[in-house]
Amino acid sequence: MCIRDRPDDRRGGVLGMGGVHMVTSYPTRTSPVLRGGWILETMLGVRVPSPPPNVPEIKRSRNSKLSTREILRKHREAPSCAACHNLMDPLGFALDNFDVLGRWRDQEGKAEIDASASLPSGEEFAGPEGLRQVLISRKKQFLHHLTRKMLGYALGRSLTDADDCTIQKIAEKVEQENYQSRTLVREIVLSLPFRYQQDIENMVE
């Protein structure tokens, strides 16, 4: 069956790509934590702090009868873990139907996959399509982060607080023109930091 022939949108966009699921999994198992953290940092620009040094690593025994969701629920009982995991884990749970290689599955071992989740804000969703709607509701946050990454790439340097006004101006223009990628590229090229950088390079030459 071709991807486009499926009755749902499980493969739509970046969230359905096998490469994303591989890089956010361990060699032998999936990880809602890694997947949720990847979404926060890569798509929304939310920095996920490193775990405290005294927190034990999440391990799953081969003989364990607990599902990944149940193991993580116990892990979140520690106050030092809950703050970050309450944000990361739900996003990752929504992608749990994808295995390590990004293949669709309905079971983890003998247990049925539960791809439902809820965020601390109270938002409830399930599966890739539900997660996609959550991210769409944060379109401005995504656009701001994408603009920052694209501008930094175009300038060939790390951005500073002084670049925030440029980022905001470009993002607003992209929003006004219905989120077209060509608008993003055009506004970066026309931005003061980009043009000023070119002038400096010409002076050096």
PDB file of N, CA and C in Angstrom, residues 39-40 44 69 86-94 115-127 129-139 141:
ATOM      1  N   ILE A  39      11.194  16.931  19.452  1.00  0.00           N
ATOM      2  CA  ILE A  39      10.122  17.840  18.996  1.00  0.00           C
ATOM      3  C   ILE A  39      10.260  19.195  19.674  1.00  0.00           C
ATOM      4  N   LEU A  40      10.488  19.195  20.982  1.00  0.00           N
ATOM      5  CA  LEU A  40      10.605  20.457  21.713  1.00  0.00           C
ATOM      6  C   LEU A  40      11.779  21.282  21.213  1.00  0.00           C
ATOM      7  N   LEU A  44      10.259  23.353  18.040  1.00  0.00           N
ATOM      8  CA  LEU A  44       9.695  24.485  18.776  1.00  0.00           C
ATOM      9  C   LEU A  44      10.751  25.374  19.429  1.00  0.00           C
ATOM     10  N   ARG A  69       5.332   3.105  28.738  1.00  0.00           N
ATOM     11  CA  ARG A  69       4.497   4.138  29.349  1.00  0.00           C
ATOM     12  C   ARG A  69       4.440   3.975  30.870  1.00  0.00           C
ATOM     13  N   ASN A  86       7.011  15.707  32.010  1.00  0.00           N
ATOM     14  CA  ASN A  86       5.604  16.031  31.763  1.00  0.00           C
ATOM     15  C   ASN A  86       5.428  16.769  30.434  1.00  0.00           C
ATOM     16  N   LEU A  87       6.500  17.399  29.953  1.00  0.00           N
ATOM     17  CA  LEU A  87       6.460  18.083  28.657  1.00  0.00           C
ATOM     18  C   LEU A  87       6.882  17.156  27.526  1.00  0.00           C
ATOM     19  N   MET A  88       7.936  16.353  27.766  1.00  0.00           N
ATOM     20  CA  MET A  88       8.498  15.515  26.705  1.00  0.00           C
ATOM     21  C   MET A  88       7.685  14.256  26.454  1.00  0.00           C
ATOM     22  N   ASP A  89       7.360  13.545  27.513  1.00  0.00           N
ATOM     23  CA  ASP A  89       6.768  12.215  27.354  1.00  0.00           C
ATOM     24  C   ASP A  89       5.475  12.202  26.548  1.00  0.00           C
ATOM     25  N   PRO A  90       4.526  13.117  26.805  1.00  0.00           N
ATOM     26  CA  PRO A  90       3.276  13.075  26.026  1.00  0.00           C
ATOM     27  C   PRO A  90       3.507  13.222  24.526  1.00  0.00           C
ATOM     28  N   LEU A  91       4.428  14.091  24.131  1.00  0.00           N
ATOM     29  CA  LEU A  91       4.723  14.274  22.709  1.00  0.00           C
ATOM     30  C   LEU A  91       5.271  12.988  22.113  1.00  0.00           C
ATOM     31  N   GLY A  92       6.116  12.298  22.877  1.00  0.00           N
ATOM     32  CA  GLY A  92       6.678  11.037  22.406  1.00  0.00           C
ATOM     33  C   GLY A  92       5.668   9.914  22.374  1.00  0.00           C
ATOM     34  N   PHE A  93       4.753   9.884  23.342  1.00  0.00           N
ATOM     35  CA  PHE A  93       3.726   8.835  23.368  1.00  0.00           C
ATOM     36  C   PHE A  93       2.886   8.854  22.098  1.00  0.00           C
ATOM     37  N   ALA A  94       2.635  10.041  21.580  1.00  0.00           N
ATOM     38  CA  ALA A  94       1.793  10.171  20.386  1.00  0.00           C
ATOM     39  C   ALA A  94       2.431   9.527  19.160  1.00  0.00           C
ATOM     40  N   ALA A 115      -1.411   5.476  22.222  1.00  0.00           N
ATOM     41  CA  ALA A 115      -0.793   6.704  21.695  1.00  0.00           C
ATOM     42  C   ALA A 115      -1.516   7.956  22.165  1.00  0.00           C
ATOM     43  N   SER A 116      -2.343   7.819  23.202  1.00  0.00           N
ATOM     44  CA  SER A 116      -3.027   8.998  23.741  1.00  0.00           C
ATOM     45  C   SER A 116      -2.108   9.737  24.698  1.00  0.00           C
ATOM     46  N   ALA A 117      -2.338  11.027  24.853  1.00  0.00           N
ATOM     47  CA  ALA A 117      -1.462  11.832  25.712  1.00  0.00           C
ATOM     48  C   ALA A 117      -2.182  13.096  26.133  1.00  0.00           C
ATOM     49  N   SER A 118      -1.667  13.712  27.178  1.00  0.00           N
ATOM     50  CA  SER A 118      -2.191  15.014  27.614  1.00  0.00           C
ATOM     51  C   SER A 118      -1.037  15.842  28.140  1.00  0.00           C
ATOM     52  N   LEU A 119      -1.055  17.126  27.816  1.00  0.00           N
ATOM     53  CA  LEU A 119      -0.005  18.053  28.239  1.00  0.00           C
ATOM     54  C   LEU A 119      -0.390  18.727  29.552  1.00  0.00           C
ATOM     55  N   PRO A 120       0.580  19.285  30.248  1.00  0.00           N
ATOM     56  CA  PRO A 120       0.268  20.006  31.498  1.00  0.00           C
ATOM     57  C   PRO A 120      -0.762  21.119  31.286  1.00  0.00           C
ATOM     58  N   SER A 121      -0.853  21.650  30.073  1.00  0.00           N
ATOM     59  CA  SER A 121      -1.813  22.712  29.768  1.00  0.00           C
ATOM     60  C   SER A 121      -3.247  22.188  29.704  1.00  0.00           C
ATOM     61  N   GLY A 122      -3.396  20.864  29.702  1.00  0.00           N
ATOM     62  CA  GLY A 122      -4.725  20.268  29.631  1.00  0.00           C
ATOM     63  C   GLY A 122      -5.095  19.766  28.248  1.00  0.00           C
ATOM     64  N   GLU A 123      -4.282  20.042  27.230  1.00  0.00           N
ATOM     65  CA  GLU A 123      -4.556  19.578  25.877  1.00  0.00           C
ATOM     66  C   GLU A 123      -4.459  18.057  25.811  1.00  0.00           C
ATOM     67  N   GLU A 124      -5.460  17.426  25.230  1.00  0.00           N
ATOM     68  CA  GLU A 124      -5.464  15.984  25.050  1.00  0.00           C
ATOM     69  C   GLU A 124      -5.444  15.660  23.559  1.00  0.00           C
ATOM     70  N   PHE A 125      -4.698  14.638  23.192  1.00  0.00           N
ATOM     71  CA  PHE A 125      -4.576  14.272  21.790  1.00  0.00           C
ATOM     72  C   PHE A 125      -4.123  12.821  21.711  1.00  0.00           C
ATOM     73  N   ALA A 126      -4.114  12.285  20.505  1.00  0.00           N
ATOM     74  CA  ALA A 126      -3.705  10.895  20.320  1.00  0.00           C
ATOM     75  C   ALA A 126      -3.119  10.703  18.934  1.00  0.00           C
ATOM     76  N   GLY A 127      -2.028   9.980  18.871  1.00  0.00           N
ATOM     77  CA  GLY A 127      -1.425   9.613  17.599  1.00  0.00           C
ATOM     78  C   GLY A 127      -0.778  10.759  16.859  1.00  0.00           C
ATOM     79  N   GLU A 129      -1.560  12.322  14.104  1.00  0.00           N
ATOM     80  CA  GLU A 129      -2.447  13.386  13.630  1.00  0.00           C
ATOM     81  C   GLU A 129      -2.826  14.322  14.769  1.00  0.00           C
ATOM     82  N   GLY A 130      -3.084  13.762  15.944  1.00  0.00           N
ATOM     83  CA  GLY A 130      -3.393  14.610  17.096  1.00  0.00           C
ATOM     84  C   GLY A 130      -2.218  15.486  17.476  1.00  0.00           C
ATOM     85  N   LEU A 131      -1.017  14.907  17.440  1.00  0.00           N
ATOM     86  CA  LEU A 131       0.193  15.676  17.742  1.00  0.00           C
ATOM     87  C   LEU A 131       0.398  16.774  16.715  1.00  0.00           C
ATOM     88  N   ARG A 132       0.113  16.457  15.462  1.00  0.00           N
ATOM     89  CA  ARG A 132       0.262  17.461  14.401  1.00  0.00           C
ATOM     90  C   ARG A 132      -0.635  18.669  14.659  1.00  0.00           C
ATOM     91  N   GLN A 133      -1.826  18.423  15.144  1.00  0.00           N
ATOM     92  CA  GLN A 133      -2.741  19.527  15.436  1.00  0.00           C
ATOM     93  C   GLN A 133      -2.230  20.373  16.608  1.00  0.00           C
ATOM     94  N   VAL A 134      -1.609  19.717  17.573  1.00  0.00           N
ATOM     95  CA  VAL A 134      -1.013  20.450  18.695  1.00  0.00           C
ATOM     96  C   VAL A 134       0.083  21.375  18.186  1.00  0.00           C
ATOM     97  N   LEU A 135       0.912  20.870  17.292  1.00  0.00           N
ATOM     98  CA  LEU A 135       2.008  21.680  16.758  1.00  0.00           C
ATOM     99  C   LEU A 135       1.485  22.808  15.869  1.00  0.00           C
ATOM    100  N   ILE A 136       0.412  22.538  15.119  1.00  0.00           N
ATOM    101  CA  ILE A 136      -0.179  23.591  14.292  1.00  0.00           C
ATOM    102  C   ILE A 136      -0.689  24.734  15.161  1.00  0.00           C
ATOM    103  N   SER A 137      -1.202  24.404  16.339  1.00  0.00           N
ATOM    104  CA  SER A 137      -1.679  25.451  17.245  1.00  0.00           C
ATOM    105  C   SER A 137      -0.529  26.293  17.783  1.00  0.00           C
ATOM    106  N   ARG A 138       0.691  25.817  17.593  1.00  0.00           N
ATOM    107  CA  ARG A 138       1.890  26.567  17.996  1.00  0.00           C
ATOM    108  C   ARG A 138       2.671  27.034  16.769  1.00  0.00           C
ATOM    109  N   LYS A 139       1.947  27.378  15.732  1.00  0.00           N
ATOM    110  CA  LYS A 139       2.567  27.738  14.454  1.00  0.00           C
ATOM    111  C   LYS A 139       3.523  28.926  14.590  1.00  0.00           C
ATOM    112  N   GLN A 141       5.233  29.866  17.206  1.00  0.00           N
ATOM    113  CA  GLN A 141       6.444  29.433  17.908  1.00  0.00           C
ATOM    114  C   GLN A 141       7.358  28.668  16.959  1.00  0.00           C
TER     115      GLN A 141
END
